[in-house]
Every structure is written in structure tokens, then in C-alpha cells.
C-alpha positions as YAML, in Angstrom:
chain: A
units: angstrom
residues:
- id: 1
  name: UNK
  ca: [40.78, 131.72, 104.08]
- id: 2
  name: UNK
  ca: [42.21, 132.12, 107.49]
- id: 3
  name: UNK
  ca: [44.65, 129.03, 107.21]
- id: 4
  name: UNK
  ca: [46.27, 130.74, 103.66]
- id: 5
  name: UNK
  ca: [46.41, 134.32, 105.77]
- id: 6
  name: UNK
  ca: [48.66, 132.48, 108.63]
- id: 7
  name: UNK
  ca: [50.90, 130.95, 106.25]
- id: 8
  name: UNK
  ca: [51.68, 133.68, 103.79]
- id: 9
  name: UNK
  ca: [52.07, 135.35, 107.29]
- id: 10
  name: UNK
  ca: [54.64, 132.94, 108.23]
- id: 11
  name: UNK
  ca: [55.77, 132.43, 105.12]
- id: 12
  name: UNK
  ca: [57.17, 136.22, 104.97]
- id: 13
  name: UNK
  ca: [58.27, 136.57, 108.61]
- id: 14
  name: UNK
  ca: [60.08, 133.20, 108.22]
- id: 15
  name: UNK
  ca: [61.68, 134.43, 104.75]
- id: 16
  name: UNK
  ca: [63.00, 137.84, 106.46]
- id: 17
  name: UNK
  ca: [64.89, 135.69, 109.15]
- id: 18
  name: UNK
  ca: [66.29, 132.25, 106.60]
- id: 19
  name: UNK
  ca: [67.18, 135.39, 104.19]
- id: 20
  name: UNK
  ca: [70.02, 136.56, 104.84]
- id: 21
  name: UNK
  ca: [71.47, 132.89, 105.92]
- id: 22
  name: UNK
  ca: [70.89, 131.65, 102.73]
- id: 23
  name: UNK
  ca: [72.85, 134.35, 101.57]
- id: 24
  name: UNK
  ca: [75.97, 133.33, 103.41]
- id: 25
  name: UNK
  ca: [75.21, 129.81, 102.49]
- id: 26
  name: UNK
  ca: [75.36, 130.30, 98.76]
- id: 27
  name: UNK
  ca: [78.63, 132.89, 99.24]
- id: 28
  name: UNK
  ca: [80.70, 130.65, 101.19]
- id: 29
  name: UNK
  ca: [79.36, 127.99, 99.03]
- id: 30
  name: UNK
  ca: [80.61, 129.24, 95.54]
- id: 31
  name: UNK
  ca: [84.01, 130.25, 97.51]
- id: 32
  name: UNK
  ca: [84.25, 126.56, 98.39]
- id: 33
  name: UNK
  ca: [83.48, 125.38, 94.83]
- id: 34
  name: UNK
  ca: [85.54, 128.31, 93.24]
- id: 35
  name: UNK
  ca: [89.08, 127.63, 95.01]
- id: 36
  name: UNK
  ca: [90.19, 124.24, 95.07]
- id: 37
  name: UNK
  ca: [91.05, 122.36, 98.47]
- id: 38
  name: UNK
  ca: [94.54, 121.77, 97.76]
- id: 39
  name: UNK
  ca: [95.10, 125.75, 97.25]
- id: 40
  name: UNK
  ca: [93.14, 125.86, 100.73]
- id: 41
  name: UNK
  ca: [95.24, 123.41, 102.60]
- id: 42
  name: UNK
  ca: [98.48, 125.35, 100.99]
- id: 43
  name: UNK
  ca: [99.89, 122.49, 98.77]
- id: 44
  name: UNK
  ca: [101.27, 124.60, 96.68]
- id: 45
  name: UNK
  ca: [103.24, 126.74, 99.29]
- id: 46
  name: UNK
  ca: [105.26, 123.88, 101.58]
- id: 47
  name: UNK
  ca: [105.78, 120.50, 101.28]
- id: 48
  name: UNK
  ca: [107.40, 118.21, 103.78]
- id: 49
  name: UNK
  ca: [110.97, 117.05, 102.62]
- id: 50
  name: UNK
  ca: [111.44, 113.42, 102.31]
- id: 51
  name: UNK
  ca: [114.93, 112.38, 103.00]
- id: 52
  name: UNK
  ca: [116.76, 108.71, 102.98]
- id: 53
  name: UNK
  ca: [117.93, 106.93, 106.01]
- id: 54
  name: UNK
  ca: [120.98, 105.28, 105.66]
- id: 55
  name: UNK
  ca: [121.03, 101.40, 106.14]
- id: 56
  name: UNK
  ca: [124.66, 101.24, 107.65]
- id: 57
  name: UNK
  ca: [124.30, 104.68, 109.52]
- id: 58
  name: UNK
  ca: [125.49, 103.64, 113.56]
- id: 59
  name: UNK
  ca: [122.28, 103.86, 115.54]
- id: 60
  name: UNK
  ca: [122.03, 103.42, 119.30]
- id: 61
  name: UNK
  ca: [121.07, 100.39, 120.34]
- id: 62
  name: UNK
  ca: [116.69, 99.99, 121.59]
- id: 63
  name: UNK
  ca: [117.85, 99.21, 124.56]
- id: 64
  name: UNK
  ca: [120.50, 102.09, 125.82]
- id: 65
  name: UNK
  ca: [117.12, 104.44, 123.98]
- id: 66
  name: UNK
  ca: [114.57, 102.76, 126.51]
- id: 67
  name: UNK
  ca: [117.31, 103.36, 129.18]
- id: 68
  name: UNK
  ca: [118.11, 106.50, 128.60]
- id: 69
  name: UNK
  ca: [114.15, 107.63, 128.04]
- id: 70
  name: UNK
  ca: [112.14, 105.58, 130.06]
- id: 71
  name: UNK
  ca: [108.39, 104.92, 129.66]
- id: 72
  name: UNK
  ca: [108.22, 104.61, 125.92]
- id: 73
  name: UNK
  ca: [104.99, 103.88, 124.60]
- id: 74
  name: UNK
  ca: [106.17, 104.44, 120.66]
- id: 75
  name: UNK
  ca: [109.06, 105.38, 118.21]
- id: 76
  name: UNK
  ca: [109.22, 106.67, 115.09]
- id: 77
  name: UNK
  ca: [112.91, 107.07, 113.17]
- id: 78
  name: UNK
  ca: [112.79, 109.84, 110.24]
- id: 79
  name: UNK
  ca: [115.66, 112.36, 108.83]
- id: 80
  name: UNK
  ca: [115.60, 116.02, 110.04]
- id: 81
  name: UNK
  ca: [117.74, 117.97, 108.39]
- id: 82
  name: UNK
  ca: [120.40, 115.72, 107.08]
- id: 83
  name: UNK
  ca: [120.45, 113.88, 110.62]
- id: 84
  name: UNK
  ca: [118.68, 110.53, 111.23]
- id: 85
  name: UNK
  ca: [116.59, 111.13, 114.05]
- id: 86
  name: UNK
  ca: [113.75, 109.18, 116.93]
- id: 87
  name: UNK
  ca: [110.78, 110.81, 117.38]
- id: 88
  name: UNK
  ca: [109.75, 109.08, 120.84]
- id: 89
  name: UNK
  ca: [106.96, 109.76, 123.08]
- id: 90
  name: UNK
  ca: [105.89, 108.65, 126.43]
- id: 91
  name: UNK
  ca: [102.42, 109.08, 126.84]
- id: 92
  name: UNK
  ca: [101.71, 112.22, 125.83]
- id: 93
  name: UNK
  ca: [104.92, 113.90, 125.55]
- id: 94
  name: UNK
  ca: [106.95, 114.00, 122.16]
- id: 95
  name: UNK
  ca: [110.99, 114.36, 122.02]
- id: 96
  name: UNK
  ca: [113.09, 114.44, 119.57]
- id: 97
  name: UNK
  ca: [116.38, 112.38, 120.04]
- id: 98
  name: UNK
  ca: [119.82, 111.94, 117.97]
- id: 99
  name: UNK
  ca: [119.96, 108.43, 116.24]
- id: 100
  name: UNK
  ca: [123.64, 108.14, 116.64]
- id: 101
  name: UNK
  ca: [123.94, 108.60, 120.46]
- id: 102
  name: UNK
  ca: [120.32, 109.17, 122.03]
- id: 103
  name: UNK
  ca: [121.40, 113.23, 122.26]
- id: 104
  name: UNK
  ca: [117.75, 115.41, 123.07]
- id: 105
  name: UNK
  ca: [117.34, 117.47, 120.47]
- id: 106
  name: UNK
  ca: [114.23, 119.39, 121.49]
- id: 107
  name: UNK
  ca: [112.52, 121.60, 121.79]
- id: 108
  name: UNK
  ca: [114.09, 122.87, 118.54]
- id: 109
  name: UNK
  ca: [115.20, 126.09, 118.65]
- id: 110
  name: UNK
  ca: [114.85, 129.58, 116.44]
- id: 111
  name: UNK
  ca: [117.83, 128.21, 113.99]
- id: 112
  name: UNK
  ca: [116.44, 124.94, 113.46]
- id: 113
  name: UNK
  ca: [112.99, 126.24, 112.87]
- id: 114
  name: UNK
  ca: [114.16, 128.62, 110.06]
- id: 115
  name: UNK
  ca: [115.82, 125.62, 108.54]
- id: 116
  name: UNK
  ca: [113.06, 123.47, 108.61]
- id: 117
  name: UNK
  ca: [111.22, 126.18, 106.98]
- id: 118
  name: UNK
  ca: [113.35, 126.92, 104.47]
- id: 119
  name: UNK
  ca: [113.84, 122.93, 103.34]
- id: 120
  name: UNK
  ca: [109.48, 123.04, 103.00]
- id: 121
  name: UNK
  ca: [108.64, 126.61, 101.95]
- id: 122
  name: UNK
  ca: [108.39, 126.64, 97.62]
- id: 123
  name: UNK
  ca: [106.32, 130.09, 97.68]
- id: 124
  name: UNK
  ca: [108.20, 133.43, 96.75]
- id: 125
  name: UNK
  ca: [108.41, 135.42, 99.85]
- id: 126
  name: UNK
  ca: [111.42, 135.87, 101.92]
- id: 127
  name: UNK
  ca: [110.99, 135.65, 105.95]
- id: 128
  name: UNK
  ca: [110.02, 138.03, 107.67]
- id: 129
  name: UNK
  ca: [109.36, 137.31, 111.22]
- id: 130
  name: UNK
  ca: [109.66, 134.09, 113.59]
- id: 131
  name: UNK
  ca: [107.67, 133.59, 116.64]
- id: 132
  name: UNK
  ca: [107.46, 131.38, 119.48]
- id: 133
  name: UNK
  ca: [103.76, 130.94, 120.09]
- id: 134
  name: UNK
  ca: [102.47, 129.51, 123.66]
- id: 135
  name: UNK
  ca: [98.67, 130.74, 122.84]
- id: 136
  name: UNK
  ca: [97.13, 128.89, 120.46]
- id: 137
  name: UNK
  ca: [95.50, 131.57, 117.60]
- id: 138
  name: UNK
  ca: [92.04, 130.36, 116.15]
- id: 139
  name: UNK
  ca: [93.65, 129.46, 112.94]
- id: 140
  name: UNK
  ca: [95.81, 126.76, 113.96]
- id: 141
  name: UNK
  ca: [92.73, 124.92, 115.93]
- id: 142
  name: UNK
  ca: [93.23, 122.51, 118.86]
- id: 143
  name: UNK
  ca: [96.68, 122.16, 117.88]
- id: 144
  name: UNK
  ca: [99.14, 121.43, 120.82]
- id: 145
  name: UNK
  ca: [101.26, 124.45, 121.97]
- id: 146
  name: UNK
  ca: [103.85, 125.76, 122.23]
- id: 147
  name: UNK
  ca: [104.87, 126.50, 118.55]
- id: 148
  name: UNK
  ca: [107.13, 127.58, 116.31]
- id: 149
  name: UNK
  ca: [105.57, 130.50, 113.83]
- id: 150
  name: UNK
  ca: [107.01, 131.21, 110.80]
- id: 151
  name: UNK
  ca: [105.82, 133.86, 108.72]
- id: 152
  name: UNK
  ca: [106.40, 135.50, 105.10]
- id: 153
  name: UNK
  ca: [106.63, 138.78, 103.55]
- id: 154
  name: UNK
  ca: [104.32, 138.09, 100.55]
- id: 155
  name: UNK
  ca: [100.77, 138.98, 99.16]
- id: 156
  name: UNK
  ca: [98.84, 135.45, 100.96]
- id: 157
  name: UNK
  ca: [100.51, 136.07, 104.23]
- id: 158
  name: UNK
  ca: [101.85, 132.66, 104.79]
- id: 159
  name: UNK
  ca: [102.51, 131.39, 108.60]
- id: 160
  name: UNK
  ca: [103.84, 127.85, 108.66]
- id: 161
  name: UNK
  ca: [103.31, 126.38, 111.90]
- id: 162
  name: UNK
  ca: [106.22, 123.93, 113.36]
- id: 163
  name: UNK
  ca: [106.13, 121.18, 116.28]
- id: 164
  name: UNK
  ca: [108.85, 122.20, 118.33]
- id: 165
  name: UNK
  ca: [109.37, 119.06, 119.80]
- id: 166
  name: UNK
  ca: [108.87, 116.57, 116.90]
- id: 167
  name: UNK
  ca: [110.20, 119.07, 114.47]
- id: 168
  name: UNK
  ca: [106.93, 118.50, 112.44]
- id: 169
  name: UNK
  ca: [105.05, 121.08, 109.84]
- id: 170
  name: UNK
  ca: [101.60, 120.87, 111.69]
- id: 171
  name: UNK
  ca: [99.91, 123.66, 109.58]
- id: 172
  name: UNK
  ca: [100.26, 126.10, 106.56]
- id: 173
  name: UNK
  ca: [97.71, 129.15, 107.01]
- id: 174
  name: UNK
  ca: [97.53, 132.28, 104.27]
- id: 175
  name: UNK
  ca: [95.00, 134.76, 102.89]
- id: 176
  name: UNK
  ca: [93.08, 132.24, 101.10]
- id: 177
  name: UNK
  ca: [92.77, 129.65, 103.76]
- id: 178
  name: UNK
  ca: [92.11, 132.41, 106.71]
- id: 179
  name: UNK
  ca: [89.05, 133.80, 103.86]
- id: 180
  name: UNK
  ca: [87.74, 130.22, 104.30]
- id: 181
  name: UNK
  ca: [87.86, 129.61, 107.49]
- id: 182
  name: UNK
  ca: [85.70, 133.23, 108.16]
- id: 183
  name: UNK
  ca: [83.14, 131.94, 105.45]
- id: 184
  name: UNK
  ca: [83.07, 128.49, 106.58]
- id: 185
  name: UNK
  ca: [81.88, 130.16, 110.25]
- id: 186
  name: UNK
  ca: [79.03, 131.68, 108.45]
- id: 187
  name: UNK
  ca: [78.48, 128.12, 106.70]
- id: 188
  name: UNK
  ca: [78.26, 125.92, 109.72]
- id: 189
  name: UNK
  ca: [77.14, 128.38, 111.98]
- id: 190
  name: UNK
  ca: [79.39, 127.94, 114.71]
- id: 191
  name: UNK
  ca: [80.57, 131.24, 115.90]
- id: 192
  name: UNK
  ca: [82.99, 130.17, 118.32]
- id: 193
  name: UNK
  ca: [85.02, 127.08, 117.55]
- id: 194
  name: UNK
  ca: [84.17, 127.16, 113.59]
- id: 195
  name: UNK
  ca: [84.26, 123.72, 114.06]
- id: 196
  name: UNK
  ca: [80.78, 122.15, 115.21]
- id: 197
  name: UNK
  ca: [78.67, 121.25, 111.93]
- id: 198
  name: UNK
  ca: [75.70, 119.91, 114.36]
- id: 199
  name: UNK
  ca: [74.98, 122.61, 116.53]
- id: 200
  name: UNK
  ca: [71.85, 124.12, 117.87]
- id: 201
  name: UNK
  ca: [71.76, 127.32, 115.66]
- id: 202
  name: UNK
  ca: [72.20, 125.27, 112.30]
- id: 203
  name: UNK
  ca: [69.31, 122.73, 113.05]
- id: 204
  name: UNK
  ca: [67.24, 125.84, 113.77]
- id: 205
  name: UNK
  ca: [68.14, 127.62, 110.49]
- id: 206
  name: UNK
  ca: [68.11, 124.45, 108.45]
- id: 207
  name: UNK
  ca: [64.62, 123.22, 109.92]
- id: 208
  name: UNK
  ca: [63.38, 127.27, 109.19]
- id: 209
  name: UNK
  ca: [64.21, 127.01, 105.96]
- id: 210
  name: UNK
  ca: [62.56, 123.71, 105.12]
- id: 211
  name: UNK
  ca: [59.66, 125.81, 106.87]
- id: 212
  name: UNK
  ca: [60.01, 128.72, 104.53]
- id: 213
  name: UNK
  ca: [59.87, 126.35, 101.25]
- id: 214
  name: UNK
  ca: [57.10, 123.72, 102.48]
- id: 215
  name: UNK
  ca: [54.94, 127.13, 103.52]
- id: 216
  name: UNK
  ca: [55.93, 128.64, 99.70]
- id: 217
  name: UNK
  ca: [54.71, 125.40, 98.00]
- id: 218
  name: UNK
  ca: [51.63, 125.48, 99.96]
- id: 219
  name: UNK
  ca: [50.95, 128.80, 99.22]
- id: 220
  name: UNK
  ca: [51.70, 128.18, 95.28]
- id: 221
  name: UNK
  ca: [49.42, 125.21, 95.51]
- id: 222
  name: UNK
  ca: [46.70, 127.30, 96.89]
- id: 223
  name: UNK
  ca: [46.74, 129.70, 94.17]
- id: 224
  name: UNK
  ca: [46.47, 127.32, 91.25]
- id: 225
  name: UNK
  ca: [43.55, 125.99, 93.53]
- id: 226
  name: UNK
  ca: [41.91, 129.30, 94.06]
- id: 227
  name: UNK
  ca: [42.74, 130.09, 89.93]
- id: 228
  name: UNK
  ca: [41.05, 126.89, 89.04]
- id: 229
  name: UNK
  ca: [37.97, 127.61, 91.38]
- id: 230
  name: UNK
  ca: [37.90, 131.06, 90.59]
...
């Protein structure tokens, strides 16, 4: 039958292509299902301090802060490092600003950034290199630059990325994280920004493979049929 030739035809051709894909799929699949999220997102290596503001601390007054920064659009008080601090930003900058007297603190500098890490960092490596980073790498994302990179001598590689103007941990990266982010490429697809799950090349692959399995049922159903007739 010419229509069963075309489609065990296809069927094949289509198989060689999806192959290999679904391959990758199922690999970076079990590596998502095998390590849990939290040990992705490094939970276990840095947490973000939490410390108490005092009630009766002295605090400069909203106004003399609006003075002294102008444009405000929002502020946010938190402790850094055993000093109250406001995190203030006016439109789409971010400084950091002594409570008591309305002092700029940043952009923090190396010092400050070691001691942030140290107060967050609960792995077992010691430091072993700090670096000021005004080029965004592909594992911190769209993050903003510039940054504060601080890495560790131990087996998972561990960079914690810190805001230096907010004083913020804005990323943990190691081994296991950077081994998903390279298998989550294959997963999606998306070779450049590892970040698009609806691109072109996935609906291609996806719609090829429901190809390859609608063609391998009709084939299966035409054998029974030929069997039966036979």
C-alpha cells in the first residue's frame, strides 16, 4: 500500500531527527527529578541573615532623607551588618543610606562584600577570590550589573553574587546549579538565553514528535489490520 510505504518512510526519517532530542529530554529530565530544587537554588549553601531593628535606635527624620535624596519613589529600612540601614531608590537607581544620619553607603566596597558573605555563606570552603563584575556572565541572567563576585575554594564551586548598591545576595551559583542550567538548555531548547520555553525550535521538535508517535500508531494499527486480513 503506497500510503503505509510513505509513513513508515516518515515514520523512520522523522524518528532519526526527534531521536536524539528525546534523549536530552529524558536526561535533563531525571537530573531535574533526581536533585531537588532547593539543592539547585543553593539553600543549603547561604542564607540571608535576618537581624532586629531597634525601636528607640535615632533615625533621621523622612523629611531631611527626601531632602537630602531627592526624587524618591520608595524606601525600604533593613539591618546590614549590625547597622540599621534605607535602601532608597529613585526610579531606577538603588542606594544604600545610614539610618542614623542619611550617610551614602554605596556602592559597597571589597570589605563590606566579604562581610556580607561571610554573615550568609554556611558551606565549608574558605574564600578564595573576590571580583568586581561589570559584564554580566550567563549564569547570573538579566541581573543588573555591576556586581560583587564572591567565590569559594571547594568541590561545587560556589560564586555568591552581591548587589553592590543595596547590599543584597541576588544569586548563589555552584557545580550543581551550573549542570542544570546546561541541561535545562537542551530541555527548552533555547540555545542562547536558556530562558525562552516557547520558542520556534521547541514547537518544531514537540509537534515532530507528536508526528513520530501518531505515524507509529498508524503503522501498528495497520499491521494488526493487514494480520487480521492476511
Amino acid at each position: 500500500m503506497q500510503l503505509a510505504f510513505w509513513v513508515r518512510r516518515a515514520h523512520k526519517w522523522i524518528g532519526l531527527v526527534i531521536g536524539v532530542q528525546a534523549l536530552l529530554w529524558m536526561i535533563s529530565g531525571l537530573y531535574m527529578v533526581v536533585v531537588p530544587l532547593e539543592v539547585i537554588h543553593g539553600d543549603h549553601l547561604a542564607h540571608v541573615p535576618t537581624e532586629r531593628l531597634n525601636p528607640s535606635a535615632t533615625r533621621i527624620t523622612q523629611a531631611r532623607l527626601h531632602e537630602l535624596y531627592p526624587g524618591i519613589t520608595s524606601v525600604r529600612m533593613k539591618s546590614l551588618l549590625g547597622k540599621e540601614t534605607y535602601e532608597i531608590k529613585q526610579g531606577q537607581q538603588t542606594t544604600l543610606v545610614e539610618a542614623a544620619d542619611g550617610r551614602k553607603l554605596s556602592p559597597l566596597g571589597r570589605e563590606e562584600v566579604v562581610a556580607l558573605a561571610d554573615a550568609a555563606y554556611v558551606g565549608e570552603g574558605s574564600i578564595r577570590g573576590v571580583e568586581w563584575v561589570t559584564k554580566a556572565p550567563q549564569e547570573v541572567g538579566t541581573r543588573s550589573v555591576p556586581l560583587w563576585a564572591v567565590h569559594y575554594d571547594e568541590p561545587g564551586k560556589t560564586t555568591l553574587y552581591f548587589s553592590p548598591f543595596s547590599g543584597d545576595l541576588v544569586a548563589r551559583r555552584h557545580e550543581l546549579w551550573r549542570w542544570f542550567d546546561f541541561l535545562w538548555m537542551f530541555h527548552i531548547m533555547d540555545y542562547e538565553t536558556r530562558a525562552d520555553v516557547n520558542n520556534t525550535l521547541l514547537r518544531v521538535a514537540s509537534i515532530s514528535g507528536l508526528a513520530f508517535a501518531l505515524s507509529g500508531a498508524w503503522l501498528l494499527f495497520y499491521s494488526f489490520k493487514r494480520r487480521k486480513h492476511a
